[in-house]
Short mmCIF file of C-alpha atoms and ligand atoms in Angstrom, two decimals:
data_model
loop_
_atom_site.label_atom_id
_atom_site.label_comp_id
_atom_site.label_asym_id
_atom_site.label_seq_id
_atom_site.Cartn_x
_atom_site.Cartn_y
_atom_site.Cartn_z
CA MET A 1 -27.65 12.67 -10.85
CA LYS A 2 -28.50 9.04 -10.12
CA GLU A 3 -27.93 7.97 -6.51
CA TYR A 4 -26.52 4.45 -6.35
CA PHE A 5 -26.88 3.92 -2.61
CA SER A 6 -30.10 5.77 -1.87
CA ASN A 7 -30.73 3.79 1.33
CA ILE A 8 -27.38 4.89 2.79
CA GLY A 9 -26.74 8.45 3.92
CA LYS A 10 -23.51 10.17 4.83
CA ILE A 11 -21.62 8.05 7.37
CA LYS A 12 -21.10 10.12 10.49
CA TYR A 13 -18.80 9.84 13.46
CA GLU A 14 -20.93 8.85 16.46
CA GLY A 15 -18.24 7.80 18.92
CA LYS A 16 -17.31 4.51 20.53
CA ASP A 17 -20.61 3.98 22.32
CA SER A 18 -22.66 4.09 19.12
CA THR A 19 -24.19 0.79 17.99
CA ASN A 20 -25.25 2.18 14.62
CA PRO A 21 -23.60 -0.12 12.04
CA LEU A 22 -23.53 2.75 9.54
CA ALA A 23 -21.53 5.12 11.75
CA PHE A 24 -17.87 5.60 12.55
CA LYS A 25 -16.92 4.78 16.13
CA TYR A 26 -13.33 6.09 15.94
CA TYR A 27 -12.78 7.84 12.60
CA ASP A 28 -13.74 11.46 13.15
CA PRO A 29 -12.56 12.95 9.82
CA ASP A 30 -12.46 16.61 10.81
CA ARG A 31 -11.15 16.22 14.37
CA ILE A 32 -7.93 18.20 14.61
CA ILE A 33 -5.02 16.23 16.02
CA ASP A 34 -1.50 17.68 16.16
CA GLY A 35 -2.63 20.58 13.99
CA LYS A 36 -4.37 18.71 11.18
CA PRO A 37 -7.60 16.78 10.68
CA MET A 38 -7.66 13.03 11.09
CA ARG A 39 -8.51 12.61 7.40
CA GLU A 40 -5.15 14.19 6.51
CA HIS A 41 -3.23 11.99 8.94
CA LEU A 42 -4.80 8.86 7.49
CA LYS A 43 -5.26 9.78 3.82
CA PHE A 44 -7.67 6.93 3.08
CA ALA A 45 -8.08 5.82 -0.52
CA LEU A 46 -10.66 3.70 -2.33
CA SER A 47 -9.26 0.98 -4.61
CA TRP A 48 -11.04 1.07 -7.95
CA TRP A 49 -10.40 -2.59 -8.76
CA HIS A 50 -11.88 -4.19 -5.67
CA THR A 51 -14.62 -1.73 -4.86
CA MET A 52 -15.87 -0.77 -8.31
CA GLY A 53 -14.94 -3.92 -10.23
CA GLY A 54 -14.51 -6.92 -7.92
CA ASP A 55 -17.68 -9.00 -7.93
CA GLY A 56 -16.47 -11.94 -5.86
CA THR A 57 -15.42 -14.16 -8.77
CA ASP A 58 -12.86 -16.75 -7.64
CA MET A 59 -11.27 -19.91 -9.06
CA PHE A 60 -14.28 -21.95 -8.04
CA GLY A 61 -17.20 -19.77 -8.93
CA CYS A 62 -18.73 -16.73 -10.53
CA GLY A 63 -19.39 -13.37 -8.96
CA THR A 64 -21.84 -12.90 -6.12
CA ALA A 65 -22.00 -9.09 -6.04
CA ASP A 66 -23.47 -6.91 -8.79
CA LYS A 67 -20.80 -4.48 -9.97
CA THR A 68 -22.41 -3.63 -13.31
CA TRP A 69 -23.62 -0.29 -11.96
CA GLY A 70 -26.75 -0.74 -14.04
CA GLU A 71 -24.94 -0.61 -17.39
CA THR A 72 -24.14 -3.28 -19.98
CA ASP A 73 -22.24 -1.06 -22.40
CA PRO A 74 -18.56 -0.87 -21.29
CA GLU A 75 -18.20 2.87 -21.96
CA ALA A 76 -21.39 3.71 -20.08
CA ARG A 77 -20.34 1.40 -17.25
CA ALA A 78 -16.95 3.10 -16.95
CA ILE A 79 -18.67 6.45 -16.45
CA ALA A 80 -21.25 4.97 -14.05
CA LYS A 81 -18.38 3.55 -12.00
CA VAL A 82 -16.97 7.06 -11.61
CA ASP A 83 -20.29 8.42 -10.34
CA ALA A 84 -20.79 5.49 -7.96
CA ALA A 85 -17.19 5.73 -6.68
CA PHE A 86 -17.50 9.44 -5.97
CA GLU A 87 -20.75 8.78 -4.11
CA ILE A 88 -19.02 6.12 -1.98
CA MET A 89 -16.06 8.44 -1.28
CA ASP A 90 -18.37 11.29 -0.35
CA LYS A 91 -20.55 9.19 1.95
CA LEU A 92 -17.51 7.64 3.68
CA SER A 93 -15.38 10.82 3.86
CA ILE A 94 -12.64 9.15 1.78
CA ASP A 95 -10.56 11.81 0.03
CA TYR A 96 -8.48 9.70 -2.39
CA TYR A 97 -8.71 6.83 -4.86
CA CYS A 98 -6.27 4.54 -6.71
CA PHE A 99 -6.63 2.79 -10.08
CA HIS A 100 -5.14 0.53 -12.71
CA ASP A 101 -5.77 1.91 -16.20
CA ARG A 102 -7.98 -1.06 -17.08
CA ASP A 103 -10.10 -0.67 -13.93
CA LEU A 104 -11.14 2.74 -15.21
CA SER A 105 -11.73 1.66 -18.77
CA PRO A 106 -11.44 -1.86 -20.20
CA GLU A 107 -9.24 -3.01 -23.03
CA TYR A 108 -10.68 -2.45 -26.53
CA ALA A 109 -9.71 -3.79 -29.98
CA ASN A 110 -6.28 -2.16 -30.05
CA LEU A 111 -4.02 0.02 -27.93
CA GLY A 112 -4.97 3.23 -29.75
CA GLU A 113 -8.66 2.67 -29.07
CA SER A 114 -8.01 1.62 -25.46
CA ASN A 115 -6.00 4.82 -24.91
CA ALA A 116 -8.67 7.02 -26.50
CA LYS A 117 -11.49 5.50 -24.42
CA LEU A 118 -9.38 5.72 -21.26
CA LYS A 119 -8.84 9.41 -21.93
CA VAL A 120 -12.63 10.01 -21.97
CA VAL A 121 -12.93 8.50 -18.48
CA VAL A 122 -9.87 10.40 -17.23
CA ASP A 123 -11.35 13.69 -18.48
CA TYR A 124 -14.56 12.86 -16.62
CA LEU A 125 -12.59 12.02 -13.46
CA GLU A 126 -10.78 15.34 -13.73
CA LYS A 127 -14.12 17.15 -13.88
CA LYS A 128 -15.49 15.20 -10.87
CA GLN A 129 -12.32 15.92 -8.88
CA LYS A 130 -12.73 19.64 -9.54
CA GLU A 131 -16.37 19.53 -8.43
CA THR A 132 -15.77 17.52 -5.24
CA GLY A 133 -12.17 18.10 -4.11
CA LYS A 134 -11.46 14.34 -4.21
CA LYS A 135 -7.94 13.43 -5.28
CA LEU A 136 -5.95 10.68 -6.95
CA LEU A 137 -3.47 8.98 -4.58
CA TRP A 138 -1.77 6.88 -7.24
CA GLY A 139 -2.24 5.31 -10.61
CA THR A 140 -0.80 2.19 -12.22
CA ALA A 141 -1.06 0.08 -15.37
CA LYS A 142 -2.54 -3.40 -15.41
CA LEU A 143 0.30 -5.43 -16.86
CA PHE A 144 -0.71 -8.86 -15.62
CA ASP A 145 -4.20 -9.68 -16.92
CA HIS A 146 -4.06 -9.99 -20.71
CA PRO A 147 -2.47 -13.16 -22.24
CA ARG A 148 0.30 -11.01 -23.82
CA PHE A 149 1.72 -10.60 -20.31
CA MET A 150 1.71 -14.32 -19.46
CA HIS A 151 5.53 -14.35 -19.19
CA GLY A 152 5.78 -10.87 -17.69
CA ALA A 153 5.71 -7.31 -18.98
CA GLY A 154 9.11 -5.68 -18.34
CA THR A 155 10.57 -9.16 -17.84
CA SER A 156 8.92 -10.83 -20.83
CA PRO A 157 11.27 -12.75 -23.14
CA SER A 158 9.52 -10.89 -25.99
CA ALA A 159 10.87 -7.42 -26.76
CA ASP A 160 7.52 -6.62 -28.45
CA VAL A 161 5.72 -7.24 -25.17
CA PHE A 162 8.22 -4.96 -23.41
CA ALA A 163 7.45 -2.22 -25.95
CA TYR A 164 3.70 -2.71 -25.50
CA ALA A 165 4.09 -2.50 -21.71
CA ALA A 166 6.09 0.72 -22.07
CA ALA A 167 3.36 2.22 -24.26
CA GLN A 168 0.69 1.22 -21.75
CA ILE A 169 2.66 2.66 -18.82
CA LYS A 170 3.15 5.90 -20.78
CA SER A 171 -0.58 6.41 -21.04
CA ALA A 172 -1.16 5.40 -17.38
CA ILE A 173 1.45 8.01 -16.38
CA ASP A 174 -0.32 10.59 -18.57
CA ALA A 175 -3.58 9.79 -16.74
CA THR A 176 -1.89 10.00 -13.33
CA VAL A 177 -0.31 13.35 -14.16
CA GLN A 178 -3.53 14.77 -15.64
CA LEU A 179 -5.35 13.82 -12.43
CA GLY A 180 -2.70 15.35 -10.18
CA GLY A 181 -1.63 12.03 -8.63
CA LYS A 182 1.53 12.11 -6.54
CA GLY A 183 2.24 8.40 -6.82
CA TYR A 184 2.78 5.87 -9.61
CA VAL A 185 2.94 2.17 -8.62
CA PHE A 186 4.77 -0.79 -10.09
CA TRP A 187 3.38 -4.07 -8.83
CA GLY A 188 5.07 -6.86 -10.76
CA GLY A 189 2.39 -9.52 -10.73
CA ARG A 190 3.92 -11.47 -13.60
CA GLU A 191 7.47 -10.15 -13.18
CA GLY A 192 8.93 -13.37 -11.87
CA TYR A 193 9.32 -16.98 -12.92
CA GLU A 194 7.67 -20.37 -12.75
CA THR A 195 10.87 -22.35 -13.42
CA LEU A 196 14.52 -21.38 -13.75
CA LEU A 197 14.83 -23.98 -16.52
CA ASN A 198 13.42 -21.42 -18.98
CA THR A 199 14.53 -18.19 -17.30
CA ASP A 200 17.45 -15.79 -17.77
CA MET A 201 17.06 -13.99 -14.47
CA GLY A 202 19.90 -11.53 -15.06
CA ARG A 203 18.40 -10.40 -18.42
CA GLU A 204 14.91 -10.11 -16.90
CA LEU A 205 16.07 -7.95 -13.98
CA ASP A 206 18.12 -5.69 -16.28
CA ASN A 207 15.07 -5.24 -18.51
CA MET A 208 12.72 -4.55 -15.59
CA ALA A 209 15.09 -1.83 -14.38
CA THR A 210 15.27 -0.36 -17.90
CA LEU A 211 11.48 -0.16 -18.07
CA MET A 212 11.38 1.63 -14.72
CA ARG A 213 14.14 4.03 -15.69
CA MET A 214 12.30 4.88 -18.91
CA ALA A 215 9.10 5.47 -16.92
CA VAL A 216 10.92 7.91 -14.62
CA GLU A 217 12.53 9.71 -17.56
CA TYR A 218 9.22 10.09 -19.38
CA ALA A 219 7.25 11.18 -16.30
CA ARG A 220 9.85 13.76 -15.26
CA SER A 221 9.91 15.08 -18.84
CA ILE A 222 6.20 15.95 -18.60
CA GLY A 223 6.59 17.61 -15.20
CA TYR A 224 5.65 14.77 -12.82
CA ASP A 225 7.17 15.51 -9.41
CA GLY A 226 5.55 12.72 -7.38
CA ASP A 227 6.96 9.40 -6.20
CA PHE A 228 7.31 6.09 -7.93
CA TYR A 229 6.53 3.08 -5.79
CA ILE A 230 7.39 -0.57 -6.00
CA GLU A 231 4.90 -2.78 -4.19
CA PRO A 232 6.77 -5.85 -2.91
CA LYS A 233 5.09 -9.25 -3.05
CA PRO A 234 6.94 -12.60 -2.95
CA LYS A 235 4.60 -14.83 -4.95
CA GLU A 236 1.13 -15.11 -6.49
CA PRO A 237 0.44 -15.18 -9.32
CA THR A 238 3.97 -16.39 -10.14
CA LYS A 239 5.89 -18.91 -8.03
CA HIS A 240 8.63 -16.37 -7.41
CA GLN A 241 8.23 -12.64 -7.91
CA TYR A 242 11.35 -10.50 -8.24
CA ASP A 243 9.97 -7.79 -5.93
CA PHE A 244 9.95 -10.36 -3.12
CA ASP A 245 10.04 -8.03 -0.11
CA THR A 246 11.30 -4.58 0.84
CA ALA A 247 14.88 -5.69 1.46
CA THR A 248 15.07 -7.46 -1.91
CA VAL A 249 13.59 -4.46 -3.73
CA LEU A 250 16.08 -2.15 -2.02
CA GLY A 251 18.97 -4.21 -3.37
CA PHE A 252 17.44 -4.01 -6.86
CA LEU A 253 16.86 -0.24 -6.68
CA ARG A 254 20.40 0.42 -5.48
CA LYS A 255 21.98 -1.85 -8.08
CA TYR A 256 20.24 0.03 -10.88
CA GLY A 257 20.49 3.53 -9.38
CA LEU A 258 16.73 3.92 -9.03
CA GLU A 259 16.63 4.60 -5.28
CA LYS A 260 16.21 8.37 -5.61
CA ASP A 261 12.93 8.11 -7.51
CA PHE A 262 11.38 5.01 -5.96
CA LYS A 263 9.85 4.32 -2.56
CA MET A 264 7.86 1.37 -1.24
CA ASN A 265 4.15 0.77 -1.32
CA ILE A 266 3.86 -1.72 1.53
CA GLU A 267 0.90 -4.10 1.58
CA ALA A 268 0.07 -5.93 4.81
CA ASN A 269 -0.94 -9.20 3.16
CA HIS A 270 2.15 -9.19 0.93
CA ALA A 271 4.32 -8.81 4.05
CA THR A 272 2.83 -11.91 5.64
CA LEU A 273 3.15 -13.86 2.36
CA ALA A 274 6.89 -13.08 2.57
CA GLN A 275 6.88 -14.48 6.14
CA HIS A 276 7.32 -11.01 7.62
CA THR A 277 5.08 -8.96 9.83
CA PHE A 278 3.48 -5.85 8.35
CA GLN A 279 5.49 -3.81 10.85
CA HIS A 280 8.74 -5.44 9.73
CA GLU A 281 8.24 -4.31 6.14
CA LEU A 282 7.33 -0.78 7.22
CA ASN A 283 10.31 -0.66 9.55
CA VAL A 284 12.75 -1.80 6.82
CA ALA A 285 11.34 0.88 4.51
CA ARG A 286 11.52 3.55 7.20
CA VAL A 287 15.07 2.95 8.36
CA ASN A 288 16.25 2.90 4.75
CA GLY A 289 14.45 6.13 3.86
CA VAL A 290 12.12 4.54 1.30
CA PHE A 291 8.80 4.49 3.12
CA GLY A 292 6.14 5.76 0.71
CA SER A 293 2.59 4.47 0.83
CA ILE A 294 0.48 1.61 2.19
CA ASP A 295 -1.96 -0.90 0.73
CA ALA A 296 -4.14 -1.42 3.77
CA ASN A 297 -5.57 -4.91 4.16
CA GLN A 298 -4.90 -8.08 6.10
CA GLY A 299 -4.34 -11.72 5.27
CA ASP A 300 -5.45 -14.85 7.06
CA THR A 301 -2.52 -16.52 8.76
CA LEU A 302 -4.10 -19.93 8.18
CA LEU A 303 -4.23 -19.40 4.41
CA GLY A 304 -1.21 -19.16 2.14
CA TRP A 305 -2.56 -16.67 -0.35
CA ASP A 306 -3.46 -13.03 -0.76
CA THR A 307 -6.94 -12.84 0.77
CA ASP A 308 -7.01 -9.01 0.70
CA GLN A 309 -9.35 -8.73 3.66
CA PHE A 310 -10.41 -5.42 5.09
CA PRO A 311 -8.08 -4.73 8.03
CA THR A 312 -9.65 -5.11 11.46
CA ASN A 313 -6.71 -6.32 13.56
CA VAL A 314 -6.01 -3.33 15.81
CA TYR A 315 -2.63 -4.62 17.00
CA ASP A 316 -1.46 -4.57 13.38
CA THR A 317 -2.97 -1.19 12.54
CA THR A 318 -1.42 0.23 15.73
CA MET A 319 2.08 -0.99 14.94
CA CYS A 320 1.60 0.16 11.34
CA MET A 321 0.65 3.68 12.39
CA TYR A 322 3.47 3.63 14.94
CA GLU A 323 5.90 3.17 12.04
CA VAL A 324 4.10 5.77 9.93
CA LEU A 325 4.32 8.34 12.73
CA LYS A 326 7.97 7.54 13.32
CA ALA A 327 8.55 8.05 9.59
CA GLY A 328 7.05 11.54 9.98
CA GLY A 329 3.58 10.68 8.65
CA PHE A 330 2.43 10.44 5.05
CA THR A 331 3.73 12.89 2.46
CA ASN A 332 2.72 11.77 -1.04
CA GLY A 333 1.44 8.40 0.17
CA GLY A 334 -1.63 7.29 2.07
CA LEU A 335 -3.71 4.30 3.13
CA ASN A 336 -5.20 2.61 0.08
CA PHE A 337 -7.72 -0.10 0.92
CA ASP A 338 -6.44 -2.83 -1.38
CA ALA A 339 -9.15 -4.92 0.23
CA LYS A 340 -12.36 -6.64 -0.73
CA ALA A 341 -15.42 -7.74 1.17
CA ARG A 342 -15.64 -11.53 1.42
CA ARG A 343 -17.43 -13.32 -1.43
CA GLY A 344 -20.29 -14.01 0.95
CA SER A 345 -20.58 -10.32 1.89
CA PHE A 346 -22.22 -9.46 -1.40
CA THR A 347 -24.68 -6.63 -0.74
CA ALA A 348 -24.23 -2.91 -1.35
CA GLU A 349 -24.31 -2.31 2.41
CA ASP A 350 -21.31 -4.62 2.78
CA ILE A 351 -19.20 -2.12 0.82
CA PHE A 352 -19.95 0.42 3.52
CA TYR A 353 -19.63 -1.96 6.47
CA SER A 354 -16.25 -3.15 5.24
CA TYR A 355 -14.86 0.34 4.68
CA ILE A 356 -16.20 1.49 8.06
CA ALA A 357 -14.51 -1.52 9.69
CA GLY A 358 -11.18 -0.81 7.98
CA MET A 359 -11.25 2.93 8.52
CA ASP A 360 -12.20 2.60 12.18
CA ALA A 361 -9.44 0.00 12.68
CA PHE A 362 -6.88 2.45 11.27
CA ALA A 363 -8.32 5.41 13.22
CA LEU A 364 -8.00 3.30 16.38
CA GLY A 365 -4.50 2.26 15.37
CA PHE A 366 -3.53 5.88 14.77
CA LEU A 367 -4.87 7.00 18.17
CA ALA A 368 -3.24 4.03 19.90
CA ALA A 369 0.11 4.62 18.18
CA ARG A 370 0.07 8.26 19.31
CA LYS A 371 -0.62 7.05 22.86
CA LEU A 372 2.25 4.57 22.68
CA LEU A 373 4.61 7.30 21.54
CA ALA A 374 3.35 9.77 24.17
CA ASP A 375 3.61 7.12 26.88
CA GLY A 376 7.25 6.82 25.91
CA ARG A 377 8.09 3.63 27.80
CA ILE A 378 8.89 1.64 24.68
CA GLU A 379 10.95 4.39 23.07
CA LYS A 380 12.80 4.94 26.35
CA PHE A 381 13.51 1.23 26.69
CA ILE A 382 15.01 1.06 23.18
CA GLU A 383 17.02 4.22 23.81
CA GLU A 384 18.51 2.76 27.00
CA ARG A 385 19.12 -0.64 25.42
CA TYR A 386 21.59 0.94 23.02
CA ALA A 387 23.15 3.33 25.56
CA SER A 388 26.56 1.66 25.18
CA TRP A 389 26.90 3.29 21.75
CA LYS A 390 26.76 6.79 23.19
CA THR A 391 30.04 6.84 25.10
CA GLY A 392 33.34 4.98 25.36
CA ILE A 393 34.12 2.22 22.92
CA GLY A 394 30.65 2.36 21.30
CA ALA A 395 31.03 6.04 20.46
CA ASP A 396 34.54 5.36 19.15
CA ILE A 397 33.27 2.61 16.81
CA ILE A 398 30.53 4.88 15.47
CA ALA A 399 33.01 7.72 14.98
CA GLY A 400 35.28 5.44 12.95
CA LYS A 401 38.02 5.66 15.58
CA ALA A 402 38.30 1.90 16.10
CA ASP A 403 39.64 -1.00 14.06
CA PHE A 404 40.17 -4.72 14.61
CA ARG A 405 43.55 -4.12 16.31
CA SER A 406 42.22 -1.56 18.77
CA LEU A 407 39.10 -3.66 19.46
CA GLU A 408 41.22 -6.74 20.12
CA LYS A 409 43.31 -4.74 22.62
CA TYR A 410 40.12 -3.45 24.27
CA ALA A 411 38.52 -6.91 24.47
CA LEU A 412 41.67 -8.53 25.89
CA GLU A 413 41.95 -5.88 28.59
CA LYS A 414 38.22 -5.90 29.38
CA GLY A 415 37.84 -9.65 29.88
CA GLU A 416 34.40 -11.31 29.94
CA VAL A 417 31.57 -9.03 28.75
CA VAL A 418 28.47 -11.11 29.46
CA ASP A 419 27.63 -8.79 32.37
CA SER A 420 27.22 -5.85 29.97
CA ILE A 421 24.08 -7.50 28.54
CA THR A 422 20.63 -6.55 29.82
CA SER A 423 17.31 -8.39 29.47
CA GLY A 424 15.32 -7.93 26.25
CA ARG A 425 12.13 -7.69 28.38
CA GLN A 426 9.85 -8.79 25.55
CA GLU A 427 6.98 -9.81 27.82
CA LEU A 428 7.16 -6.57 29.79
CA LEU A 429 7.05 -4.55 26.58
CA GLU A 430 4.11 -6.57 25.24
CA SER A 431 2.22 -5.92 28.46
CA ILE A 432 2.98 -2.19 28.14
CA VAL A 433 1.39 -2.23 24.70
CA ASN A 434 -1.76 -3.84 26.17
CA ASN A 435 -1.71 -1.39 29.07
CA VAL A 436 -1.61 1.58 26.70
CA LEU A 437 -4.12 0.15 24.23
CA PHE A 438 -6.88 -1.01 26.54
CA THR A 439 -8.57 1.33 28.96
CA LEU A 440 -11.71 -0.61 29.81
C1 XUL B 501 -2.00 -7.47 -6.03
C2 XUL B 501 -1.98 -6.07 -5.61
C3 XUL B 501 -2.25 -5.05 -6.68
C4 XUL B 501 -1.45 -3.81 -6.55
C5 XUL B 501 -1.61 -2.85 -7.68
O1 XUL B 501 -1.69 -8.36 -5.02
O2 XUL B 501 -1.78 -5.76 -4.47
O3 XUL B 501 -3.61 -4.78 -6.68
O4 XUL B 501 -1.78 -3.14 -5.37
O5 XUL B 501 -1.32 -3.41 -8.90
CO1 CO B 502 -1.75 -3.95 -3.46
#
């Protein structure tokens, strides 16, 4: 079989003192931690769209990286992409991948032909998975690229477009199920509006929920037992996207009774676009029992768009893994690198450097988060900060034994309560994080 990266061997763990750019400094895939290898704690996934398809094209210029994989014919290229992707996954010890249907196989003259050609690639993927043990983390349908989706897919004013989207999702679910995926993602790139002057928001949200309910019904009917995810994002490409952030999506899921089947796929850069931290979004998902999976990347705080950079900020990866560990770790989800090398990082080596950077940043974050939890000072502080809810009036309120009349009586008898307040100690806690993270 053709080797696409013949100048790059298997990337090995060499430890933190290594200066080899093609080695892991922190990600030691088979190191057993808490009874399972690091690769199973982190569940890294390759994103088909960025890594196999993204050539650096932006609004101002053409691609800078060659992602043709040596083929001009679209069918041959789709198969070459599979071989190249499996070589990348093998060399980087990445066990999972994620796709949109049209990343695997492009759109052809009509839906029937597109479905048939997609099936050929999916069959080939199934064979490669069997040979290598690599797995599908999640699949999705690309419902935002073609002009037919210019006003949305599930939220399009055209019922014909809704039907087309449903048909496309059906075949993307078939592919996901055939490949043993345990996740199916809805990212509503065009499910939003540009102006309310032309928009019936109530109708659009009802329709979006109907599309999701139909997807669940179909998938369950063919034996799919994995999770559905919504990936919140507030804007881009539309001015306002309905899946704005985790809290907004939760309200939507609960209104339409979809909360049992859906969890969140939280993306770092989408969190910051919604003016939240990455940790905030993960925390909201965790405390509401809908934490599912992660699109691992980072934005640039000086830019107002989705830069999808490979994550290297260890503070962020630490607080992310802190939330993941507190949620009990990944079950069906994982860490999908929805990230691309910069347009100027255009060589084949840059694919490997960028994944190594991201994977090491998350390995470090995972190790640091475990240390923070083992250190216990932060957890203990939070525990003590809420101690007043364990006994007395706090315990009564939680037990439902209080009402406004009894609380008024209590407050009148108690008098001023300012002395019951303790310091928030933010600076102390921030210095504890540094103390645990850095052992120079
Ligand atoms: C776009 C984005 C998507 C989803 C999958 O911002 O994140 O690639 O992850 O559709
Ligand atoms: Co994403």
